[in-house]
Amino acid sequence: MANASSYISSPDTLDIPNITFPELLGRLAAAKPDKTAYIFIDDQENAHSLTYRELYEKASKFAKVLVSFGIMKGDKVALSGGNVPEWLIANFGIQMAGGCSLCFPFAKKEGEDIIELFQSIPTVKMLIFDPGQSGRNCEIVNKIADYPLADGHVNSTKLPALKRVILFNQSKNSSISCTVNELCTRQIDMDLPRIDPEDIGLVLLTSGSTGKPKGVPNSHRQQIIMSWLYMNAMPQLNEVTTFYNDRPFSWIAGYPQWELATGCTRITLCNPLRYDSIIDATEATCGVIREHKPTYSLLVPSVLKSILTRNMPLKTKAIVTSGTTVSSSLLKSVEKLCDELYVAYGMTEIGAIAIRMYTLADTKSISSILLSCRPLPGTDIKVTDANGLLVPVGQKGLIHIRSTKRFDGYINDDDESRAKEQCLKNGWLCSNDYGYVTEDKELIIEGRGNDAMEVFGSTVFPYEIEKVITENKNVFAAIVLPVKDKTTGDRLPSAAVVYKPGSEESKESMQNFIREQLNISKENQLLECLFVPRIVVSFSEFPRLLSGKPDREGIKKIMQQNVEAEKYSFF
């Protein structure tokens, strides 16, 4: 059994330079000064470019202004905005000044979430942000910062550590005149502080899909490690390639590590989260890819599925996709949309964990429902039972990761003992994802552990039921959530379903469809409890988080209104 345990790792190693993240940008600016680093596509579909030298020089000037404003080594500077040049200039400027970029979104109109975040990280000294549509974000900052002065100075009773705010650019809806656009042109004669690769230079927030967003601190070295892992995962992504990646700069998949590690040109939408639906986002994405013809394109599973379902014309050399679970149905994209499909698994706490490239030859040999991936260099993966003991190959369990890019805890975790229990067992991080190791020593991720259904000691994951539901020709999307039976204590399935326009079915019709697909009869009634949702609620579209992920808490609240409260409750 020891030889068949669920423990896998990569035999490869990486030669990672011991430098800071701004130094990596500086090397590119010196080696390829006129190389286009970014192509930004704005809301009017106009393209704007930025070279590596332009970015480095503007960030250096901005960093000197920040030092003159009082930013010191270790200070945290909150940063929020879309995929625009000002975000990049601010981020690298903060780090060059010795500070740490705290990336966050404007989510609630009263700003109470920002106050809570800043109070949980009480050393936030400055806030740099995009004014937002019609100055929306300026209004929020006025509320939380007690109306900053025109020069950006702040004297806030709610956030006493906050001393200054800076806009990306001037807004007619704000009296603040202090902007990144203007400050990055100033000439100040000073030496910037020396930065150590072990200094913390970045805090990224988790998505918050399972609760309050948590801050993940990253040293400069950890940012370099993440960058080298991405470079290793796709060795053909290099200085002569172009890469479409519209994930926000403030997310782990969108942070500017891909392009800095490889020297490629990145194409991105300035505001990738502005679309009202997956269909609109898909059409915009396809339009940019057809126009600019990138070598590689990062497409999330929902967008890739939408392209395939709607038979949209698209061709790119390689597609990168990433999600907790990735259906094998997406292999249809090979040859039809691309020559290579990369399936990646990662998380904010660590970055890239595992990846696998699929080609046309693989489409004939894959029989599993979900696609697998392989550990990246410097990464160990194990699958255990509830007691932390290794399970045999092929058996489902809890996924743990240990990486060169070590994770030591959250910067704003209220429960330090829980954080240590989760994170500090010889460097292993408990992912809270469930899956299993295959005979070929690859990892298949089945879903979040707290989403599993459990009846009579048997376990089923949402994707297994979602796959059946989405085989219904009238269904556009489905999310399966566990609901507690208050009588038995079992975790039963419930389903939130988005039907195609004019094709909505009754709960009973959907339940019968699942029974027919799984051939459920009196002889296998356990399947009825495990696979047939007691609750089926129709949605016109799923509510979503700012991250673009379905808002599961929002979906639960809507579904709770459609259940018998004395019988069922959502977790």
Coordinates of C-alpha atoms in Angstrom, one line a residue:
M1 CA 0.0 0.0 0.0
A2 CA 2.9 2.3 0.7
N3 CA 3.9 2.2 -3.0
A4 CA 0.3 3.1 -4.0
S5 CA -0.2 6.1 -1.7
S6 CA -1.7 9.4 -2.9
Y7 CA 1.5 11.4 -2.7
I8 CA 2.9 13.0 -5.9
S9 CA 5.6 15.6 -6.7
S10 CA 7.7 16.9 -9.6
P11 CA 11.2 15.7 -10.1
D12 CA 12.2 19.0 -11.7
T13 CA 13.7 22.0 -10.0
L14 CA 13.8 25.7 -10.9
D15 CA 16.8 28.0 -10.9
I16 CA 15.1 31.1 -9.3
P17 CA 17.0 34.4 -9.1
N18 CA 17.2 36.1 -5.7
I19 CA 15.9 39.5 -6.8
T20 CA 12.9 41.7 -6.1
F21 CA 9.9 42.1 -8.3
P22 CA 10.7 45.6 -9.4
E23 CA 14.3 44.4 -10.3
L24 CA 12.7 41.9 -12.7
L25 CA 10.9 44.7 -14.4
G26 CA 14.1 46.7 -14.5
R27 CA 15.9 43.9 -16.2
L28 CA 13.2 43.7 -18.9
A29 CA 13.3 47.5 -19.3
A30 CA 17.0 47.4 -19.9
A31 CA 17.1 44.4 -22.2
K32 CA 14.0 45.2 -24.2
P33 CA 13.3 48.9 -23.7
D34 CA 11.0 49.3 -26.7
K35 CA 9.2 46.0 -26.4
T36 CA 5.5 46.3 -25.9
A37 CA 4.6 44.9 -22.5
Y38 CA 0.9 45.6 -22.6
I39 CA -1.9 46.2 -25.0
F40 CA -5.0 47.6 -23.2
I41 CA -8.4 47.3 -24.8
D42 CA -10.7 50.0 -23.3
D43 CA -14.5 50.0 -23.1
Q44 CA -14.8 51.6 -26.6
E45 CA -12.6 48.7 -27.9
N46 CA -9.7 51.1 -28.6
A47 CA -6.2 49.7 -28.0
H48 CA -3.4 51.5 -26.1
S49 CA 0.1 50.1 -25.5
L50 CA 2.8 50.5 -22.9
T51 CA 6.5 49.4 -23.2
Y52 CA 8.6 47.8 -20.5
R53 CA 10.8 51.0 -20.4
E54 CA 7.8 53.3 -20.1
L55 CA 6.4 51.3 -17.2
Y56 CA 9.7 51.1 -15.4
E57 CA 10.5 54.8 -15.7
K58 CA 7.0 56.0 -14.7
A59 CA 6.9 53.6 -11.7
S60 CA 10.3 54.9 -10.6
K61 CA 9.2 58.5 -10.7
F62 CA 6.0 57.6 -8.9
A63 CA 8.0 55.7 -6.2
K64 CA 10.1 58.8 -5.4
V65 CA 6.9 60.8 -5.0
L66 CA 5.5 58.2 -2.6
V67 CA 8.7 58.4 -0.5
S68 CA 8.4 62.2 -0.4
F69 CA 4.8 61.7 0.8
G70 CA 6.1 59.6 3.7
I71 CA 5.9 56.0 2.5
M72 CA 8.5 54.0 4.3
K73 CA 9.7 50.4 4.1
G74 CA 6.9 48.0 5.2
D75 CA 4.0 50.5 4.9
K76 CA 0.9 49.1 3.3
V77 CA -0.7 51.0 0.5
A78 CA -4.2 49.9 -0.6
L79 CA -4.6 49.7 -4.4
S80 CA -7.9 49.2 -6.4
G81 CA -8.7 49.6 -10.0
G82 CA -9.0 47.9 -13.4
N83 CA -6.4 46.6 -15.8
V84 CA -5.0 50.0 -16.8
P85 CA -1.5 51.5 -16.9
E86 CA -2.1 53.5 -13.7
W87 CA -2.6 50.2 -11.7
L88 CA 0.7 48.9 -12.9
I89 CA 2.6 52.2 -12.3
A90 CA 1.1 52.4 -8.8
N91 CA 1.9 48.8 -7.9
F92 CA 5.5 48.8 -9.0
G93 CA 5.9 52.3 -7.6
I94 CA 4.7 51.2 -4.2
Q95 CA 7.1 48.3 -4.2
M96 CA 10.0 50.4 -5.4
A97 CA 9.3 52.8 -2.5
G98 CA 9.7 49.8 -0.1
G99 CA 5.9 49.6 0.5
C100 CA 3.5 46.7 0.1
S101 CA 0.5 46.8 -2.3
L102 CA -2.7 45.7 -0.7
C103 CA -5.0 44.8 -3.6
F104 CA -8.8 45.1 -2.9
P105 CA -12.1 45.7 -4.7
F106 CA -14.8 48.4 -4.1
A107 CA -17.7 46.0 -3.4
K108 CA -20.2 47.8 -1.2
K109 CA -21.5 51.3 -1.8
E110 CA -21.2 52.4 1.8
G111 CA -17.7 51.1 2.0
E112 CA -18.2 49.1 5.2
D113 CA -16.2 46.2 3.8
I114 CA -13.2 48.4 3.1
I115 CA -13.4 49.8 6.7
E116 CA -13.5 46.2 8.0
L117 CA -10.5 45.2 5.8
F118 CA -8.4 48.2 6.7
Q119 CA -9.2 47.8 10.4
S120 CA -8.1 44.2 10.3
I121 CA -4.8 45.4 8.7
P122 CA -4.3 48.5 10.8
T123 CA -1.2 49.8 9.1
V124 CA -2.8 50.9 5.7
K125 CA -1.2 54.3 5.3
M126 CA -2.4 55.3 1.8
L127 CA -5.1 54.5 -0.7
I128 CA -4.7 54.6 -4.5
F129 CA -7.7 54.0 -6.6
D130 CA -9.7 54.4 -9.8
P131 CA -12.5 57.0 -9.5
G132 CA -14.9 54.5 -11.0
Q133 CA -17.9 55.1 -13.3
S134 CA -19.4 58.5 -12.6
G135 CA -17.0 58.9 -9.6
R136 CA -18.7 56.0 -7.7
N137 CA -15.6 55.1 -5.9
C138 CA -14.9 58.7 -5.0
E139 CA -18.2 58.8 -3.2
I140 CA -17.3 55.7 -1.2
V141 CA -13.9 57.1 -0.2
N142 CA -15.6 60.3 0.9
K143 CA -17.6 58.3 3.3
I144 CA -14.8 56.2 4.7
A145 CA -12.1 58.9 4.8
D146 CA -14.2 61.8 5.9
Y147 CA -13.9 63.8 2.7
P148 CA -10.2 64.0 1.8
L149 CA -8.7 67.5 0.9
A150 CA -7.9 68.4 -2.7
D151 CA -4.2 67.5 -2.2
G152 CA -5.3 64.0 -1.0
H153 CA -4.6 64.5 2.7
V154 CA -6.9 62.5 5.0
N155 CA -7.9 62.9 8.6
S156 CA -10.3 60.0 9.1
T157 CA -11.9 59.1 12.4
K158 CA -12.9 55.6 11.1
L159 CA -9.4 54.9 9.7
P160 CA -6.8 56.9 11.7
A161 CA -3.8 55.3 10.1
L162 CA -4.9 56.4 6.6
K163 CA -3.0 59.6 5.7
R164 CA -3.5 60.2 2.0
V165 CA -5.6 59.2 -1.1
I166 CA -4.5 59.3 -4.7
L167 CA -6.7 58.9 -7.8
F168 CA -5.6 57.1 -10.9
N169 CA -6.7 60.1 -12.9
Q170 CA -8.7 63.3 -12.5
S171 CA -12.4 62.9 -12.0
K172 CA -15.0 65.6 -12.5
N173 CA -16.9 64.0 -9.6
S174 CA -14.1 64.6 -7.1
S175 CA -12.2 67.7 -5.9
I176 CA -9.0 65.5 -5.4
S177 CA -6.3 66.7 -7.7
C178 CA -3.6 64.2 -6.6
T179 CA -3.4 61.6 -9.4
V180 CA -1.1 58.8 -10.5
N181 CA -1.1 60.2 -14.1
E182 CA 0.4 63.5 -12.9
L183 CA 2.7 62.2 -10.1
C184 CA 4.5 59.7 -12.4
T185 CA 5.8 62.6 -14.5
R186 CA 7.4 64.5 -11.6
Q187 CA 11.2 64.7 -11.4
I188 CA 12.5 64.2 -7.9
D189 CA 16.3 63.8 -7.2
M190 CA 16.5 61.1 -4.6
D191 CA 17.7 57.6 -4.1
L192 CA 15.0 55.0 -3.5
P193 CA 15.4 52.7 -0.5
R194 CA 17.1 49.3 -0.9
I195 CA 14.7 46.5 -0.9
D196 CA 15.4 42.9 0.2
P197 CA 13.8 40.0 -1.7
E198 CA 12.4 38.8 1.6
D199 CA 10.5 42.0 2.2
I200 CA 6.7 41.8 1.9
G201 CA 5.7 43.6 -1.3
L202 CA 2.1 42.3 -2.1
V203 CA -1.1 41.3 -0.3
L204 CA -3.7 39.5 -2.4
L205 CA -7.2 38.8 -1.2
T206 CA -8.9 35.4 -1.5
S207 CA -12.2 35.6 -3.4
G208 CA -14.4 35.4 -0.3
S209 CA -16.6 32.7 -2.0
T210 CA -16.5 30.8 1.3
G211 CA -16.6 33.7 3.7
K212 CA -14.7 36.9 4.5
P213 CA -11.8 37.6 2.1
K214 CA -8.5 36.9 3.7
G215 CA -5.2 38.7 2.9
V216 CA -2.3 36.6 1.6
P217 CA 1.1 38.3 2.1
N218 CA 3.8 37.7 -0.5
S219 CA 7.5 38.6 -0.3
H220 CA 9.3 39.8 -3.4
R221 CA 10.9 36.4 -3.6
Q222 CA 7.6 34.7 -3.4
Q223 CA 6.4 36.8 -6.4
I224 CA 9.4 35.7 -8.3
I225 CA 8.8 32.1 -7.5
M226 CA 5.2 32.4 -8.7
S227 CA 6.5 34.0 -11.9
W228 CA 9.0 31.2 -12.6
L229 CA 6.4 28.6 -11.9
Y230 CA 4.2 30.1 -14.6
M231 CA 7.1 30.3 -17.0
N232 CA 7.9 26.6 -16.4
A233 CA 4.3 25.6 -16.8
M234 CA 4.2 27.0 -20.4
P235 CA 7.8 27.0 -21.7
Q236 CA 6.7 28.1 -25.2
L237 CA 5.3 31.4 -23.7
N238 CA 8.3 33.7 -24.4
E239 CA 9.4 37.1 -25.6
V240 CA 8.1 36.6 -29.1
T241 CA 4.6 35.4 -28.1
T242 CA 1.5 37.4 -27.2
F243 CA -0.8 36.4 -24.3
Y244 CA -4.4 37.3 -23.9
N245 CA -5.2 37.4 -20.1
D246 CA -8.1 39.6 -19.0
R247 CA -8.0 38.4 -15.4
P248 CA -7.8 41.5 -13.1
F249 CA -4.3 42.5 -12.1
S250 CA -5.3 42.1 -8.4
W251 CA -6.1 38.4 -8.8
I252 CA -3.5 35.6 -8.6
A253 CA -4.3 34.5 -12.2
G254 CA -4.1 38.1 -13.4
Y255 CA -1.2 39.5 -11.5
P256 CA 1.6 40.7 -13.8
Q257 CA 3.8 37.6 -13.2
W258 CA 3.2 35.8 -16.5
E259 CA 4.6 38.6 -18.7
L260 CA 7.4 39.6 -16.4
A261 CA 8.8 36.1 -16.2
T262 CA 8.7 35.5 -20.0
G263 CA 9.0 39.0 -21.5
C264 CA 5.9 38.4 -23.6
T265 CA 3.3 41.0 -24.6
R266 CA 0.1 40.8 -22.7
I267 CA -3.2 41.8 -24.1
T268 CA -6.0 42.6 -21.6
L269 CA -9.4 44.2 -21.3
C270 CA -9.3 47.4 -19.1
N271 CA -12.5 46.5 -17.4
P272 CA -13.1 42.7 -17.7
L273 CA -15.8 42.6 -15.0
R274 CA -18.1 45.1 -16.6
Y275 CA -20.2 42.7 -18.6
D276 CA -23.7 41.8 -17.5
S277 CA -23.6 38.1 -18.5
I278 CA -21.2 35.3 -19.5
I279 CA -22.5 35.6 -23.1
D280 CA -21.5 39.3 -23.3
A281 CA -18.1 38.6 -21.7
T282 CA -17.6 35.7 -24.2
E283 CA -18.4 37.9 -27.2
A284 CA -16.1 40.6 -26.1
T285 CA -13.3 38.1 -25.4
C286 CA -13.7 36.5 -28.8
G287 CA -13.7 39.9 -30.5
V288 CA -10.3 40.8 -29.0
I289 CA -8.8 37.4 -29.7
R290 CA -9.9 37.6 -33.4
E291 CA -8.6 41.1 -33.7
H292 CA -5.2 40.8 -32.0
K293 CA -4.5 37.1 -32.6
P294 CA -2.6 36.2 -29.4
T295 CA -0.5 33.0 -29.3
Y296 CA -1.9 32.0 -25.9
S297 CA -5.3 32.9 -24.4
L298 CA -6.4 32.4 -20.8
L299 CA -10.1 31.6 -20.8
V300 CA -12.0 30.6 -17.7
P301 CA -14.1 27.4 -18.0
S302 CA -17.4 29.2 -18.2
V303 CA -16.3 31.3 -21.1
L304 CA -14.7 28.4 -22.9
K305 CA -17.9 26.4 -22.4
S306 CA -19.9 29.3 -23.8
I307 CA -17.7 29.4 -26.9
L308 CA -18.1 25.7 -27.5
T309 CA -21.8 25.6 -26.8
R310 CA -22.5 28.5 -29.2
N311 CA -20.1 27.4 -31.9
M312 CA -18.4 30.8 -31.9
P313 CA -15.6 31.1 -34.5
L314 CA -12.2 31.3 -32.8
K315 CA -8.7 30.1 -33.3
T316 CA -5.6 30.5 -31.1
K317 CA -2.5 28.3 -30.7
A318 CA -3.0 27.5 -27.1
I319 CA -5.8 28.0 -24.5
V320 CA -5.1 28.1 -20.7
T321 CA -8.0 27.3 -18.4
S322 CA -8.2 27.0 -14.6
G323 CA -10.9 26.2 -12.1
T324 CA -11.5 24.0 -9.1
T325 CA -13.0 21.5 -11.4
V326 CA -12.5 21.3 -15.2
S327 CA -14.8 19.1 -17.2
S328 CA -13.4 16.8 -19.9
S329 CA -16.0 18.2 -22.2
L330 CA -13.7 21.2 -22.7
L331 CA -11.3 18.9 -24.6
K332 CA -13.6 19.6 -27.6
S333 CA -11.7 22.9 -27.8
V334 CA -8.6 21.0 -29.0
E335 CA -8.4 21.2 -32.8
K336 CA -11.7 23.1 -32.9
L337 CA -10.4 26.2 -31.1
C338 CA -6.7 25.5 -30.4
D339 CA -3.8 23.1 -30.8
E340 CA -3.0 22.9 -27.1
L341 CA -5.2 23.1 -24.0
Y342 CA -3.5 23.8 -20.7
V343 CA -5.5 22.9 -17.5
A344 CA -4.1 24.5 -14.4
Y345 CA -4.9 24.3 -10.7
G346 CA -3.9 27.0 -8.3
M347 CA -5.0 29.1 -5.3
T348 CA -4.3 32.6 -4.0
E349 CA -2.3 31.2 -1.1
I350 CA 0.3 29.5 -3.3
G351 CA -0.2 30.5 -6.9
A352 CA 0.2 27.8 -9.6
I353 CA 0.2 24.3 -8.2
A354 CA -0.3 21.8 -11.0
I355 CA -0.8 21.9 -14.8
R356 CA -1.1 19.6 -17.8
M357 CA -1.1 20.2 -21.5
Y358 CA -3.6 18.3 -23.6
T359 CA -3.3 17.8 -27.4
L360 CA -5.4 16.1 -30.1
A361 CA -3.8 12.7 -29.2
D362 CA -5.2 13.0 -25.7
T363 CA -8.8 13.6 -26.8
K364 CA -9.1 9.9 -27.8
S365 CA -7.6 8.5 -24.6
I366 CA -9.3 10.5 -21.8
S367 CA -12.3 8.7 -20.3
S368 CA -12.7 10.6 -16.9
I369 CA -15.4 13.2 -16.3
L370 CA -12.8 15.7 -15.1
L371 CA -9.4 16.6 -16.4
S372 CA -6.2 16.0 -14.4
C373 CA -3.0 17.9 -13.9
R374 CA 0.6 17.3 -12.8
P375 CA 2.6 19.0 -9.9
L376 CA 4.8 21.9 -10.9
P377 CA 8.5 21.9 -9.8
G378 CA 9.0 22.5 -6.1
T379 CA 5.4 21.3 -5.4
D380 CA 4.4 18.2 -3.3
I381 CA 0.7 17.1 -3.3
K382 CA -0.9 14.5 -1.0
V383 CA -4.5 13.3 -0.6
T384 CA -5.5 12.3 2.9
D385 CA -8.5 11.1 4.9
A386 CA -10.1 13.2 7.7
N387 CA -7.4 12.2 10.1
G388 CA -4.6 13.4 7.8
L389 CA -3.5 9.9 6.8
L390 CA -2.6 9.2 3.2
V391 CA -5.3 7.3 1.2
P392 CA -4.6 4.8 -1.5
V393 CA -4.4 5.9 -5.2
G394 CA -7.8 6.4 -6.7
Q395 CA -9.5 7.1 -3.3
K396 CA -11.1 10.5 -2.7
G397 CA -9.8 12.6 0.0
L398 CA -8.6 16.1 1.1
I399 CA -5.9 17.7 -1.0
H400 CA -2.8 19.2 0.8
I401 CA 0.0 21.2 -0.9
R402 CA 3.5 22.0 0.0
S403 CA 5.4 24.4 -2.3
T404 CA 8.7 26.3 -2.6
K405 CA 6.4 29.3 -2.5
R406 CA 5.6 28.6 1.2
F407 CA 2.4 29.9 2.7
D408 CA 2.6 30.9 6.4
G409 CA -0.8 32.3 7.1
Y410 CA -3.2 35.2 6.4
I411 CA -2.4 38.7 7.4
N412 CA -5.9 39.3 8.8
D413 CA -7.0 36.0 10.1
D414 CA -9.0 36.4 13.3
D415 CA -8.4 32.8 14.4
E416 CA -4.6 32.4 14.7
S417 CA -4.9 28.9 16.1
R418 CA -7.0 27.8 13.2
A419 CA -4.6 29.4 10.8
K420 CA -1.6 27.6 12.3
E421 CA -3.6 24.3 12.4
Q422 CA -4.3 24.7 8.6
C423 CA -1.0 26.1 7.4
L424 CA 1.9 25.2 9.5
K425 CA 2.2 21.4 9.6
N426 CA 5.7 21.1 8.1
G427 CA 4.8 23.6 5.4
W428 CA 1.7 21.7 4.2
L429 CA -1.4 23.8 3.3
C430 CA -4.8 22.2 3.6
S431 CA -6.6 23.3 0.4
N432 CA -10.1 22.3 1.6
D433 CA -10.5 20.9 -1.9
Y434 CA -11.3 17.2 -2.4
G435 CA -10.0 14.9 -5.1
Y436 CA -7.8 11.9 -5.8
V437 CA -4.5 10.8 -7.4
T438 CA -4.7 8.6 -10.5
E439 CA -2.7 5.5 -11.3
D440 CA -0.6 7.8 -13.6
K441 CA 0.3 10.0 -10.7
E442 CA -1.8 12.9 -11.7
L443 CA -4.3 14.9 -9.6
I444 CA -8.0 15.2 -10.3
I445 CA -9.8 17.9 -8.3
E446 CA -13.5 17.2 -7.5
G447 CA -14.6 20.3 -5.6
R448 CA -14.6 22.0 -2.3
G449 CA -14.9 19.7 0.7
N450 CA -17.8 21.7 2.3
D451 CA -19.8 21.3 -1.0
A452 CA -19.9 17.5 -0.8
M453 CA -23.2 15.6 -0.4
E454 CA -23.2 12.7 2.2
V455 CA -26.0 10.1 2.6
F456 CA -25.8 6.8 4.4
G457 CA -22.0 7.2 4.5
S458 CA -21.7 7.7 0.7
T459 CA -20.2 10.9 -0.8
V460 CA -21.0 12.7 -4.0
F461 CA -19.5 16.0 -5.3
P462 CA -21.5 18.7 -7.0
Y463 CA -19.8 18.3 -10.4
E464 CA -21.2 14.7 -10.7
I465 CA -24.8 16.0 -10.5
E466 CA -24.1 19.2 -12.4
K467 CA -22.8 17.1 -15.3
V468 CA -26.0 15.2 -15.5
I469 CA -28.2 18.3 -15.2
T470 CA -26.3 20.2 -18.0
E471 CA -26.8 17.3 -20.3
N472 CA -30.4 18.5 -20.5
K473 CA -30.7 20.4 -23.8
N474 CA -32.8 23.1 -22.1
V475 CA -30.1 23.9 -19.4
F476 CA -27.5 26.7 -19.8
A477 CA -25.8 26.3 -16.3
A478 CA -26.3 24.6 -13.0
I479 CA -24.9 24.8 -9.5
V480 CA -25.4 22.1 -7.0
L481 CA -25.3 22.9 -3.2
P482 CA -25.7 20.7 -0.2
V483 CA -28.7 21.2 2.0
K484 CA -29.2 19.7 5.4
D485 CA -32.1 17.4 6.1
K486 CA -33.0 18.4 9.7
T487 CA -34.5 15.0 10.4
T488 CA -31.7 12.7 9.4
G489 CA -28.7 15.2 9.4
D490 CA -27.8 14.1 5.8
R491 CA -26.3 16.5 3.3
L492 CA -28.6 16.3 0.4
P493 CA -28.3 17.9 -3.1
S494 CA -30.2 21.0 -4.1
A495 CA -29.9 22.5 -7.6
A496 CA -29.8 26.1 -8.9
V497 CA -30.5 26.0 -12.6
V498 CA -30.3 28.6 -15.4
Y499 CA -32.5 27.5 -18.3
K500 CA -32.1 28.7 -21.9
P501 CA -34.7 31.4 -22.7
G502 CA -38.2 30.0 -23.0
S503 CA -37.1 26.5 -22.0
E504 CA -37.7 26.4 -18.2
E505 CA -38.8 23.1 -16.8
S506 CA -40.7 22.2 -13.6
K507 CA -38.8 20.7 -10.6
E508 CA -40.5 17.4 -11.2
S509 CA -39.4 17.4 -14.9
M510 CA -35.8 18.0 -14.0
Q511 CA -35.9 15.3 -11.3
N512 CA -37.3 12.8 -13.7
F513 CA -34.6 13.7 -16.2
I514 CA -31.9 12.9 -13.7
R515 CA -33.6 9.6 -12.8
E516 CA -33.7 8.6 -16.4
Q517 CA -30.1 9.6 -17.1
L518 CA -28.9 7.6 -14.1
N519 CA -31.4 4.7 -14.6
I520 CA -32.6 5.1 -11.0
S521 CA -35.1 2.4 -9.9
K522 CA -36.3 0.7 -6.8
E523 CA -33.2 -1.5 -6.9
N524 CA -30.8 1.5 -6.5
Q525 CA -32.8 4.0 -4.3
L526 CA -29.6 5.2 -2.7
L527 CA -28.8 7.0 -6.0
E528 CA -32.1 8.8 -5.6
C529 CA -31.0 10.3 -2.3
L530 CA -27.5 11.1 -3.6
F531 CA -28.1 12.4 -7.1
V532 CA -31.7 13.7 -7.3
P533 CA -32.0 17.2 -5.8
R534 CA -35.0 17.6 -3.4
I535 CA -34.9 21.3 -4.2
V536 CA -34.6 22.7 -7.7
V537 CA -34.8 26.5 -8.1
S538 CA -34.8 28.3 -11.5
F539 CA -32.6 31.4 -12.0
S540 CA -32.5 33.8 -15.0
E541 CA -28.8 34.3 -14.1
F542 CA -26.6 33.6 -11.1
P543 CA -25.6 36.5 -8.9
R544 CA -21.9 36.9 -9.0
L545 CA -19.0 38.2 -6.8
L546 CA -16.8 40.9 -8.1
S547 CA -14.3 38.1 -8.8
G548 CA -16.7 36.9 -11.5
K549 CA -17.4 33.6 -9.6
P550 CA -21.0 32.7 -8.8
D551 CA -22.1 34.2 -5.4
R552 CA -22.9 31.0 -3.6
E553 CA -24.0 32.7 -0.5
G554 CA -26.4 34.9 -2.6
I555 CA -27.7 31.8 -4.4
K556 CA -28.2 30.1 -1.0
K557 CA -30.2 33.0 0.3
I558 CA -32.5 33.0 -2.7
M559 CA -32.9 29.2 -2.5
Q560 CA -33.6 29.3 1.2
Q561 CA -36.8 31.3 0.4
N562 CA -37.9 28.3 -1.7
V563 CA -37.6 25.5 0.9
E564 CA -39.5 24.3 3.9
A565 CA -37.5 25.9 6.7
E566 CA -38.7 23.3 9.2
K567 CA -37.3 20.5 7.0
Y568 CA -34.1 21.9 5.3
S569 CA -31.4 24.4 5.9
F570 CA -28.4 25.5 3.9
F571 CA -24.9 25.2 5.3

